[in-house]
XYZ file of C-alpha atoms in Angstrom:
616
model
C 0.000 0.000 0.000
C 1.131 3.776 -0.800
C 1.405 4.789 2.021
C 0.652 8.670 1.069
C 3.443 9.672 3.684
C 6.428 11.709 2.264
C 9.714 12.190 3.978
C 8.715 15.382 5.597
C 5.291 14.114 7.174
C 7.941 11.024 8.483
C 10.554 13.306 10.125
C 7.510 15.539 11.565
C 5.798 12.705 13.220
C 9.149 11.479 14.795
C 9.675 14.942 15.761
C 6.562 14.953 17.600
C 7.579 11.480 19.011
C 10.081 12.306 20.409
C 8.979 15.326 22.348
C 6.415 13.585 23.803
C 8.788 10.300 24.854
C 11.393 12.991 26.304
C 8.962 15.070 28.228
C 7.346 11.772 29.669
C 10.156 10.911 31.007
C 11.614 14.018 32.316
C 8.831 14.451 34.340
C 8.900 11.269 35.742
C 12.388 11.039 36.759
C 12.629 10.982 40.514
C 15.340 12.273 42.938
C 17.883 10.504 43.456
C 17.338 7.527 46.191
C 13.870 8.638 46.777
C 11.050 6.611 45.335
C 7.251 7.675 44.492
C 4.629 7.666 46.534
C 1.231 6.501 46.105
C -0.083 9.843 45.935
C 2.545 11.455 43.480
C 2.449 8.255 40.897
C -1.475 7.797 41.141
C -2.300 11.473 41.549
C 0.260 13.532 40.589
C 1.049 15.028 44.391
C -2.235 16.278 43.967
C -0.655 19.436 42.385
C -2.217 20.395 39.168
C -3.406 23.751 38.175
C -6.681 24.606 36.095
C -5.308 24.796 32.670
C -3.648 21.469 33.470
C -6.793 19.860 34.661
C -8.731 21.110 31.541
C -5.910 20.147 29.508
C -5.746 16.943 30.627
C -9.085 16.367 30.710
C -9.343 17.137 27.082
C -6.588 14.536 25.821
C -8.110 11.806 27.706
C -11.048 12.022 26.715
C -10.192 12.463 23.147
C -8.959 9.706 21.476
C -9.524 7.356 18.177
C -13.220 7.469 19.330
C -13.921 10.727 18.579
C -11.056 11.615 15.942
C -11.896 7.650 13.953
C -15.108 6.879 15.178
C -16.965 9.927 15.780
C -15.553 11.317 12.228
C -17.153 7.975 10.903
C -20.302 8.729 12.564
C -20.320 12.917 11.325
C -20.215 10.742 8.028
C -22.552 8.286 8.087
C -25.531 10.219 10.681
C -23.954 14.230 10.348
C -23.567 16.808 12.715
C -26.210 14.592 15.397
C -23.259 13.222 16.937
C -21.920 16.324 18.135
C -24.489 15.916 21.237
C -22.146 13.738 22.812
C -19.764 17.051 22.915
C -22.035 19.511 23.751
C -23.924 17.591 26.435
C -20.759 16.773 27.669
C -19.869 19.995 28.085
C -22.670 20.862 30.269
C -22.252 17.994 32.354
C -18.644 19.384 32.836
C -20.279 22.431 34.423
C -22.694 20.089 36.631
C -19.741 18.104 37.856
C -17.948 20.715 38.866
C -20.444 22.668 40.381
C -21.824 19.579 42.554
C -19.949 16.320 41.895
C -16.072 16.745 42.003
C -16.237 19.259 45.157
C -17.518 16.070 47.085
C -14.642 13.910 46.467
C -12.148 16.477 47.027
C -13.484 17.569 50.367
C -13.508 13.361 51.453
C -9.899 13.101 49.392
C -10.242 9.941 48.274
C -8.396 8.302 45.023
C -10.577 6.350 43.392
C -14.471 6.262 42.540
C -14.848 3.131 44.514
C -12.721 4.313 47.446
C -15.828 7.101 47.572
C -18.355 3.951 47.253
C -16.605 1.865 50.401
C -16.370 4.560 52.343
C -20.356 5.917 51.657
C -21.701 2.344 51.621
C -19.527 -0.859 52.310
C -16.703 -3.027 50.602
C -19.152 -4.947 48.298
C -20.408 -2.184 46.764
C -16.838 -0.415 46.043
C -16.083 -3.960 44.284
C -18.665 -4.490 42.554
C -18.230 -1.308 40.712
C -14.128 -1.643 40.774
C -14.932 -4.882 38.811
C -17.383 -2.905 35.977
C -14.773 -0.167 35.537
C -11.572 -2.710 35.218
C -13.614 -4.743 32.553
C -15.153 -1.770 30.964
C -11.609 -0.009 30.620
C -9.348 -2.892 29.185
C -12.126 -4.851 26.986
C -13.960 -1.388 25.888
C -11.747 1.816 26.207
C -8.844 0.361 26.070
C -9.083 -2.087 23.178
C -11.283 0.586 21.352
C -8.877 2.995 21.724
C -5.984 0.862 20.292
C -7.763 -0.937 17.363
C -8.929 2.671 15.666
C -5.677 4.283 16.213
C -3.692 1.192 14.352
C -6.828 1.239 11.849
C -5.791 4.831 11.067
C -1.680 4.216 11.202
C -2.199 1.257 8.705
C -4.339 3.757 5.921
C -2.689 6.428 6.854
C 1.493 5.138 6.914
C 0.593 1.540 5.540
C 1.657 0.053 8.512
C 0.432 -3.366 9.284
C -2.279 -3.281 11.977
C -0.494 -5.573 14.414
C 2.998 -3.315 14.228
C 0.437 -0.226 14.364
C -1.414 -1.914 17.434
C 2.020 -3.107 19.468
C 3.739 0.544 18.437
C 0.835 2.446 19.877
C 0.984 0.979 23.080
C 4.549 0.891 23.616
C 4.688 4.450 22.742
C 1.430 5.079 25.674
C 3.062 2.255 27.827
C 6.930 3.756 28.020
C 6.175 6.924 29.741
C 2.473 6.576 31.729
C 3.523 3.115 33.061
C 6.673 4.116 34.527
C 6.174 7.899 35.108
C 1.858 7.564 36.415
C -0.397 10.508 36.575
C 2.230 13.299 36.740
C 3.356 11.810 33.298
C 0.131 11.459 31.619
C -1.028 14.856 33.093
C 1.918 16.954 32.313
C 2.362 15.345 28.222
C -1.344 16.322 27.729
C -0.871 19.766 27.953
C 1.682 19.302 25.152
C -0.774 16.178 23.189
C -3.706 18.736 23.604
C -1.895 21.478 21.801
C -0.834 18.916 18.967
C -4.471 17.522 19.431
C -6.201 20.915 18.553
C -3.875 22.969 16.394
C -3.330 19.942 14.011
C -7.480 18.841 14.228
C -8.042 22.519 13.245
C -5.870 22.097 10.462
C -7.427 19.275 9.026
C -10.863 20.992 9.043
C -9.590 23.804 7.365
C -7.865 22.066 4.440
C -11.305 19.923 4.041
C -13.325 23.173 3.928
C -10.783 24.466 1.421
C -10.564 21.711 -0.472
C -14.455 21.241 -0.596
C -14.737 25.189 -1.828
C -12.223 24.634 -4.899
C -9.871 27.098 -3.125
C -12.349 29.408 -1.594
C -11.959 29.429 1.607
C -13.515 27.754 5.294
C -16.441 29.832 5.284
C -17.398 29.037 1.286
C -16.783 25.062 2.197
C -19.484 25.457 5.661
C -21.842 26.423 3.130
C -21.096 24.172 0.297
C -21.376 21.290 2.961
C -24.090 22.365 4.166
C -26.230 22.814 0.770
C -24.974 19.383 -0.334
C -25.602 17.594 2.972
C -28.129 19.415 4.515
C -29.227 15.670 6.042
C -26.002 15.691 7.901
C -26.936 19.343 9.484
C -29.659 17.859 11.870
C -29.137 17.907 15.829
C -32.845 16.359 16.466
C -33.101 13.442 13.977
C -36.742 11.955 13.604
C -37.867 8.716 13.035
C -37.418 6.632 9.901
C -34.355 9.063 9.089
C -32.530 6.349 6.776
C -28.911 6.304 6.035
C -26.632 3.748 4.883
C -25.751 1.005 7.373
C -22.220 0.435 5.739
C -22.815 -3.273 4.020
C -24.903 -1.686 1.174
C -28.397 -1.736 2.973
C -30.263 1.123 4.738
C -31.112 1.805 8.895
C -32.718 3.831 10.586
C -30.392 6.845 12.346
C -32.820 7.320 15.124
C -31.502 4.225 16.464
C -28.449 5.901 17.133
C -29.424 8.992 17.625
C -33.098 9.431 19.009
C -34.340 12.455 18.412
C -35.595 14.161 21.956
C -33.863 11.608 23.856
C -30.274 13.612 22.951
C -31.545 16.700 25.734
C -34.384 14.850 27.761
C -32.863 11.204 28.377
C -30.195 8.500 28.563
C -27.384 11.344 27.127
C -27.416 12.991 30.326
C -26.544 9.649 31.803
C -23.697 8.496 29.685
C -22.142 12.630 30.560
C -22.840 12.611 33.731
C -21.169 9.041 34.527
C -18.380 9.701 31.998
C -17.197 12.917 33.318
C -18.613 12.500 36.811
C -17.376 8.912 38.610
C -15.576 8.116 35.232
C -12.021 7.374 36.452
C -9.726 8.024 34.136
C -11.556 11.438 33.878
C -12.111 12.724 37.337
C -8.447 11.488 38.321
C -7.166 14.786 36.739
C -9.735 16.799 38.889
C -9.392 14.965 41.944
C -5.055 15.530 41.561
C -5.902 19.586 41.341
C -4.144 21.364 43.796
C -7.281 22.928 45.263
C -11.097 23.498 44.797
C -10.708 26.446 42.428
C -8.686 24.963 40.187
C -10.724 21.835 40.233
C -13.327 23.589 39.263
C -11.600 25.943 37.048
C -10.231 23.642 34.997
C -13.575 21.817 34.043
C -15.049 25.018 32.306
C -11.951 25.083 30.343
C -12.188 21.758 29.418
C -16.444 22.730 28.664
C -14.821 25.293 25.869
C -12.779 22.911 24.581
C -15.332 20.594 24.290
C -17.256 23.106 22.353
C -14.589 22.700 19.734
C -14.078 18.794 19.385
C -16.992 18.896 16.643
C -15.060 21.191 14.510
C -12.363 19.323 14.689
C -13.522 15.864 14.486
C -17.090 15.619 13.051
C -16.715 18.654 10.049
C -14.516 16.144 8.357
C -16.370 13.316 8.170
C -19.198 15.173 6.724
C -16.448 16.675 4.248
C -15.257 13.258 3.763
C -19.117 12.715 3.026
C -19.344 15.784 0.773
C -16.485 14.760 -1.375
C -16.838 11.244 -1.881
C -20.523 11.383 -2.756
C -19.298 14.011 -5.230
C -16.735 12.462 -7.593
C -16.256 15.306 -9.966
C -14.466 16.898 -6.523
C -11.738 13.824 -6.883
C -11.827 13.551 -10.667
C -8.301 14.583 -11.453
C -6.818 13.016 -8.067
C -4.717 9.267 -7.904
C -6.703 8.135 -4.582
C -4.667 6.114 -2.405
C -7.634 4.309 -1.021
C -11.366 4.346 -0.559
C -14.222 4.526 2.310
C -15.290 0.871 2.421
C -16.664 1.860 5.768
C -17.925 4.695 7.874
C -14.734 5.014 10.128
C -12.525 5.011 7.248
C -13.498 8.676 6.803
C -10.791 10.668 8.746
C -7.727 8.062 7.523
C -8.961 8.971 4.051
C -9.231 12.766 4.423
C -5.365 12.677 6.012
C -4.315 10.490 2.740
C -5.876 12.153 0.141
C -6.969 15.518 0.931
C -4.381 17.023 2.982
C -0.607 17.718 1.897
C 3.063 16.433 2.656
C 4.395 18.131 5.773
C 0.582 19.146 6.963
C -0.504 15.295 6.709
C 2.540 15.017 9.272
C 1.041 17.512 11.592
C -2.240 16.485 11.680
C -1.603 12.914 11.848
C 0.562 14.046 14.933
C -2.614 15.871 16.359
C -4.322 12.141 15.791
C -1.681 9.929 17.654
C -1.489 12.458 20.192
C -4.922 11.751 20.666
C -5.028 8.298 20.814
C -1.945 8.213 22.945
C -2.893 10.369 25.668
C -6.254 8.667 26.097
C -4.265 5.019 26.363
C -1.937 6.493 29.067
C -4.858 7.929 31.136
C -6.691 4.451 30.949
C -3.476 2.639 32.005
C -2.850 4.972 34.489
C -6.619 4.873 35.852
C -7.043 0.648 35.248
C -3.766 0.503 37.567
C -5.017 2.937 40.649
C -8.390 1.217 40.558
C -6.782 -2.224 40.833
C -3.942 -1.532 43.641
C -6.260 0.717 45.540
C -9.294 -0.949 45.545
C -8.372 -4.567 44.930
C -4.683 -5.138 45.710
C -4.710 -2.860 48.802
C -8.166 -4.177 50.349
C -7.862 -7.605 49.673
C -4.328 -9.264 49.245
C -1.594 -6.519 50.996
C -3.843 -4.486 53.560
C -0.679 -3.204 54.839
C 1.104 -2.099 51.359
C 3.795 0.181 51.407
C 4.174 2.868 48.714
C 6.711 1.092 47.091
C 4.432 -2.287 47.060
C 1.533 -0.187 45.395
C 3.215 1.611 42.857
C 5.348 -1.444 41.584
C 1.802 -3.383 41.488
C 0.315 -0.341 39.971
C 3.054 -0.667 37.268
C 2.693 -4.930 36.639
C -1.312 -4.151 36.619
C -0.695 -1.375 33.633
C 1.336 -3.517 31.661
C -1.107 -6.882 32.031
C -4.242 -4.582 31.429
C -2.206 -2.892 28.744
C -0.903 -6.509 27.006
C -4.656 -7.854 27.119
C -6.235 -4.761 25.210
C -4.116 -5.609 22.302
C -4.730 -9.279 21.976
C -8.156 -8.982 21.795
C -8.649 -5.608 20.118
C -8.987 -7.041 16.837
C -11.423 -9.968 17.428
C -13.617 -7.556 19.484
C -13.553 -4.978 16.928
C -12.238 -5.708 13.687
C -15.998 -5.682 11.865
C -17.274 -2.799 12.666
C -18.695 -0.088 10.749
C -19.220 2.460 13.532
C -17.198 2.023 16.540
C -18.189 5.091 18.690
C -22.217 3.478 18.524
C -19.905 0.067 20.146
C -18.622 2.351 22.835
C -21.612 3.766 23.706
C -23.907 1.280 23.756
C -21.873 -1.233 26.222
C -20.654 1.544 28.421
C -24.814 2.587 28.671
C -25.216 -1.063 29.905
C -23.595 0.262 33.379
C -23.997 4.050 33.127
C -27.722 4.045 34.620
C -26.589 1.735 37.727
C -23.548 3.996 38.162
C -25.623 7.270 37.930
C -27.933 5.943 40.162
C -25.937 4.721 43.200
C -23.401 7.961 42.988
C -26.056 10.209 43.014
C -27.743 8.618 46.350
C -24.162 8.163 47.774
C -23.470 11.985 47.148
C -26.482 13.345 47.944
C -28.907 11.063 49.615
C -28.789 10.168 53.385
C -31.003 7.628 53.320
C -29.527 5.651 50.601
C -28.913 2.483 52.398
C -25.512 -0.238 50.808
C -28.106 -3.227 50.186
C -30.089 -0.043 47.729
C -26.727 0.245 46.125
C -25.803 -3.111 45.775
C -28.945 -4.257 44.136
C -28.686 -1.491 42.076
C -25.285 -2.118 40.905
C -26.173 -6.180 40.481
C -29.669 -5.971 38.141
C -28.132 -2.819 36.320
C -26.442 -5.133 33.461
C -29.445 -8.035 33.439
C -32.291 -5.057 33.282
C -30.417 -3.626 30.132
C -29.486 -6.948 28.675
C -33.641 -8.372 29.388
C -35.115 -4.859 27.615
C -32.758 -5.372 24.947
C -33.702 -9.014 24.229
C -37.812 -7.560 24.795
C -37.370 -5.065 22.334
C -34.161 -5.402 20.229
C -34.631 -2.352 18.198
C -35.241 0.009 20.873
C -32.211 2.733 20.626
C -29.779 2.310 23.479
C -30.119 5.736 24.728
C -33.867 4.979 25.372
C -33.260 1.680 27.282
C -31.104 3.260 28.897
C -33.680 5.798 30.592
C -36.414 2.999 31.242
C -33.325 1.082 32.764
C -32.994 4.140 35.031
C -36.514 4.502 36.044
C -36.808 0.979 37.105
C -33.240 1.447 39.059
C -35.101 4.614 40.759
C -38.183 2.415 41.837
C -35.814 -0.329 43.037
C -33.732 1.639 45.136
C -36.012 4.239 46.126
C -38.457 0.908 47.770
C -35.003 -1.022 49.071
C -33.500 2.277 51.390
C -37.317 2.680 52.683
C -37.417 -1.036 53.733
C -33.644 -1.518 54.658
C -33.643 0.173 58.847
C -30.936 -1.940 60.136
C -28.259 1.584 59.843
C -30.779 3.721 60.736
C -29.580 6.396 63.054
C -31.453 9.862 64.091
C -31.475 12.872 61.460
C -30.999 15.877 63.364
C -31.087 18.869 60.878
C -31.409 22.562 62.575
C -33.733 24.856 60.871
C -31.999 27.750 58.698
C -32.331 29.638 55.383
C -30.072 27.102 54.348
C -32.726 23.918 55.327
C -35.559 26.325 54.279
C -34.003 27.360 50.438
C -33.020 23.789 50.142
C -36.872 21.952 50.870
C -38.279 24.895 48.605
C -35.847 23.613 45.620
C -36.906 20.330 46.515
C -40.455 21.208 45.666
C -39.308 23.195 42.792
C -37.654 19.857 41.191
C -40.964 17.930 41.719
C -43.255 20.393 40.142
C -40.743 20.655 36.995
C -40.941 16.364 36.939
C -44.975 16.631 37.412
C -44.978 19.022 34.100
C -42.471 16.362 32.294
C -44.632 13.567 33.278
C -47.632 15.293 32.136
C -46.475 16.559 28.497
C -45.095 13.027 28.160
C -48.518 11.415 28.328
C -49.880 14.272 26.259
C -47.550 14.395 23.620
C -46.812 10.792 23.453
C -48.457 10.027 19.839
C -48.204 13.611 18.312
C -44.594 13.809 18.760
C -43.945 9.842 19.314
C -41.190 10.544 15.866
C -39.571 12.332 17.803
C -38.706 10.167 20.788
C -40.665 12.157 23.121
C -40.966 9.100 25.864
C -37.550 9.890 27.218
C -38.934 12.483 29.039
C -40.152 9.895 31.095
C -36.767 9.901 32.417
C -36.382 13.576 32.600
C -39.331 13.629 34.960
C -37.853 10.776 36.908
C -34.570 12.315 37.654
C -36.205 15.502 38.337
C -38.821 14.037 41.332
C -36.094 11.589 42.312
C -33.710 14.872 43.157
C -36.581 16.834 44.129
C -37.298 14.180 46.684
C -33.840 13.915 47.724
C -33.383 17.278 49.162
C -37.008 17.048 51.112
C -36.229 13.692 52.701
C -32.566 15.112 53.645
C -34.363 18.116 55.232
C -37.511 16.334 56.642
C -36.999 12.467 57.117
C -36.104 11.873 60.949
C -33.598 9.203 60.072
C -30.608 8.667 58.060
C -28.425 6.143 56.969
C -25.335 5.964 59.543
C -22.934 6.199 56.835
C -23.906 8.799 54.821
C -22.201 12.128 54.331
C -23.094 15.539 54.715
C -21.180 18.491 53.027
C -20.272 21.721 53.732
C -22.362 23.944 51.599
C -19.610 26.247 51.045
C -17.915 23.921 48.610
C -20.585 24.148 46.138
C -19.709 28.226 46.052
C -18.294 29.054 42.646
C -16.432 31.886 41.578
C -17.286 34.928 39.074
C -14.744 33.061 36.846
C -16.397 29.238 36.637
C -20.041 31.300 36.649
C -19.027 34.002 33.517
C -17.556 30.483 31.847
C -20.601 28.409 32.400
C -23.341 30.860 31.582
C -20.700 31.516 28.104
C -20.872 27.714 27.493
C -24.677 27.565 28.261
C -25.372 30.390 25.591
C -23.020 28.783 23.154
C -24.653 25.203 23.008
C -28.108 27.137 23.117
C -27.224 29.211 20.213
C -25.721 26.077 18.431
C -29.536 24.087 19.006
C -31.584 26.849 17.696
C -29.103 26.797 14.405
C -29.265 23.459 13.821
C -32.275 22.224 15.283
């Protein structure tokens, strides 16, 4: 195969290489005679500023999923896909309004850590267990196959070489050097990561223009696709399924469901009690920069469409249009939907560019791998290794078995990344819909453990146990219900279950003693406030049901659940006379936000408003 790299693109890409190898390892070079800690190599001495955090945040969470797969979903189902983005960006302001200021004030290193401690040790487990499968048979082995996918259209490199190279090159610096590595490189990655994404768009939009410009390619996109320029898709919105027949896009993306349902619950677990994601907010060096550094990452989010899902609509564009590629020797073709992006770097953009941008792609792909490595380690030695095998581990114990765990999780993501993954036409729709299987349950039983006091360990065990079988049984009921609406009728059954299990459960009972202030009186009024809101969902659902049934309007039937679940979550707090003995309570001065994080979230509000109206 061509390989459509010249000698420049090859001696920018090592360039890039090796600034990312030599800065990994820099920074995690140690003084001489003294070894890491737990805290230092698992959270980075807890000593991370904002634009680290959002940095960070930014390059783990962008990887081959959204540069490969999302690209290969702008192509196939348009500018729809961007919800993941801007949702998530909201969810970025919700976590760090109310989420991450919790598990900062109880300093705590991992997600289950905050589970044991809230509920019990079978709990924290259980969910240890989800994450550690999720991560190295999901993430990890998702992450891997699309980045070799894209080195072996791209370079021509075989996709084993492609597969071993990419996680040696993650492996070298994040195994031995742990968060401080990771966290430190992605502020370099992220700059690769945008500046050469932004490139990419810009040479599509070009090219798609005949020369024009960006602004002339937007609007020749959009005339020739305007089917790809839909945030809200309806039913029976048919697109090409990638083996020459025709689905349905609602099934991947559901019209209402996008803002009303299950979306909120894949953001809100990613970015919330996601690991490998909050690990770079709980390692902050304080509050404000915690929460500083999430509305910088919201902004950035605000961009990833640009930079990812523009050119697989251009890649669209262009290949449905053939007089655009008349006159040019392709070097391969779009058999399927994630091929997109690979083929865009091969064909459309040129020597010494193609370098760059396939930089900005590796950078992605390795920065996400070395925050999952990272993250798969601290869950194991903290929550496995620590609690059950060495209860008396020194630092040097738990960072050498954080190191052994990385590799092993590391080595099994790339022996069975192809078999998982190798036929494919869409991988993103792959990672969503297995990660939803466990996003309701994990929602769920955070939310009570944050916020309820009531919430009894048996609630959140049972919770955490039927979460899989419920999705898995609705699935095999009705197979061709979209995953983002099981996932929401997954959640309201979760919310009956463990809403009827806490009320029964008494045996941790103890007294609720809560003095009466503005603060107890504001927070019951809110309370009531959050019901009414899920009584008016509830209501329009029923109404609107068949008139706007194309649109997916049941998932407000989630909406309204989450809304009177909260709503009676902050009565019960305020009125119940018992609590659960090992629930928390928080200062309410940790919630408090700055004029900085509240300017940055009413901007990125306004933005993703602005953007819905546009493209509704």
């Amino acid at each position: 195969m061509n390989s459509g790299f010249e000698t420049i693109d090859y001696i920018v890409f090592v360039i890039y290489g090796l600034v990312i190898l030599g800065a990994g390892l820099w920074i995690s070079r140690s003084k001489k005679g003294v070894g890491k800690t737990s805290q230092d190599y698992f959270l980075a001495d807890r000593s991370l500023s904002w634009w680290a955090i959002g940095a960070s945040l930014i390059a783990a969470n962008i990887s081959a999923e959204q540069f490969i797969a999302m690209s290969g979903s702008g192509f196939r189902l348009g500018l729809g896909i961007a919800a993941y983005e801007w949702i998530g960006a909201i969810a970025l302001i919700i976590v760090g309004k109310w989420l991450l200021p919790v598990f900062l004030e109880n300093k705590i290193y991992t997600m289950p850590q905050f589970l044991e401690k809230r509920f019990n040790k079978g709990v924290s487990t259980a969910f240890a267990i989800f994450w550690l499968m999720v991560y190295v048979f999901v993430n990890l082995t998702t992450v891997i196959w699309l980045g070799a996918l894209a080195m072996n259209q791209i370079m021509g490199i075989s996709l084993m070489w492609s597969i071993f190279g990419l996680a040696a090159f993650a492996g070298i610096y994040s195994i031995y050097g742990g968060l401080k590595a990771v966290a430190w490189t992605d502020v370099i990655q992220v700059i690769f990561l945008i500046g050469g994404g932004l490139i990419t768009t810009a040479l599509a939009l070009d090219f798609v223009s005949g020369g024009e410009g960006i602004f002339s390619g937007l609007k020749i996109l959009y005339e020739k696709a305007t089917d790809h320029f839909v945030m809200i898709v309806p039913r029976d919105s048919m697109v090409s399924d990638g083996s020459g027949g025709l689905k349905d896009a609602f099934v991947d993306l559901p019209g209402l469901a996008i803002i009303l349902g299950g979306m909120w619950l894949t953001n809100i677990g990613y970015w919330g009690f996601n690991q490998y994601i909050i690990q770079k907010g709980l390692a902050a060096k304080n509050l404000e920069h915690a929460k500083n550094g999430l509305i910088f990452a919201g902004y950035l989010k605000i961009l990833i469409p640009i930079i990812v899902v523009i050119p697989g609509i251009a890649a669209y564009v262009i290949y449905q249009n053939p007089e655009m590629i008349a006159d040019m020797n392709l070097t391969s073709e779009i058999t399927k939907a994630d091929d997109a992006y690979p083929w865009l770097l091969r064909n459309i953009v040129p020597p010494g560019i193609r370098g760059i941008s396939f930089a900005a792609l590796v950078a992605a792909i390795v920065s996400s791998l070395a925050s999952m490595i990272n993250s798969t380690s601290t869950i194991f030695t903290m929550d496995i290794y620590k609690q059950y095998i060495n209860k008396n581990s020194t630092d040097k114990q738990e960072v050498f078995v954080g190191r052994i765990v990385a590799f092993v999780a590391l080595f099994l993501a790339v022996i069975t990344a192809k078999p998982l993954l190798g036929g494919l036409d869409q991988a993103f729709q792959y990672i969503q819909e297995y990660t939803g299987y466990i996003y309701p349950g994990v929602v769920l039983v955070f939310i009570m453990g944050l916020f309820w006091k009531k919430a009894t360990s048996k609630a959140a065990l049972w919770t955490a146990i039927i979460t899989i079988p419920l999705g898995i049984v609705i699935k095999w009921i009705v197979p061709d219900m979209p995953f983002i609406l099981r996932m929401g009728y997954v959640f309201i059954v979760l919310v009956f279950v463990a809403t009827i299990i806490s009320f029964l459960d008494r045996k941790n009972d103890v007294t609720n003693i809560v003095k009466e202030s503005n603060y107890t009186k504001t927070t019951v009024k809110s309370g009531w406030i959050f019901i009414a809101f899920g009584a008016i969902s509830l209501l329009a659902g029923i109404l609107l049901f068949k008139p706007l049934y194309y649109l997916g309007i049941e998932s407000i039937f989630m909406m309204a659940t989450a809304l009177s679940f909260l709503g009676m979550i902050l009565i019960l707090n305020i009125k119940m006379k018992v609590k659960d003995a090992d629930s928390i309570s928080s200062d309410p001065e940790i919630f408090k936000t700055n004029s900085v994080f509240n300017i940055g979230a009413l901007g990125i509000l306004g933005i993703i408003m602005a953007l819905y109206i546009i493209f509704w």
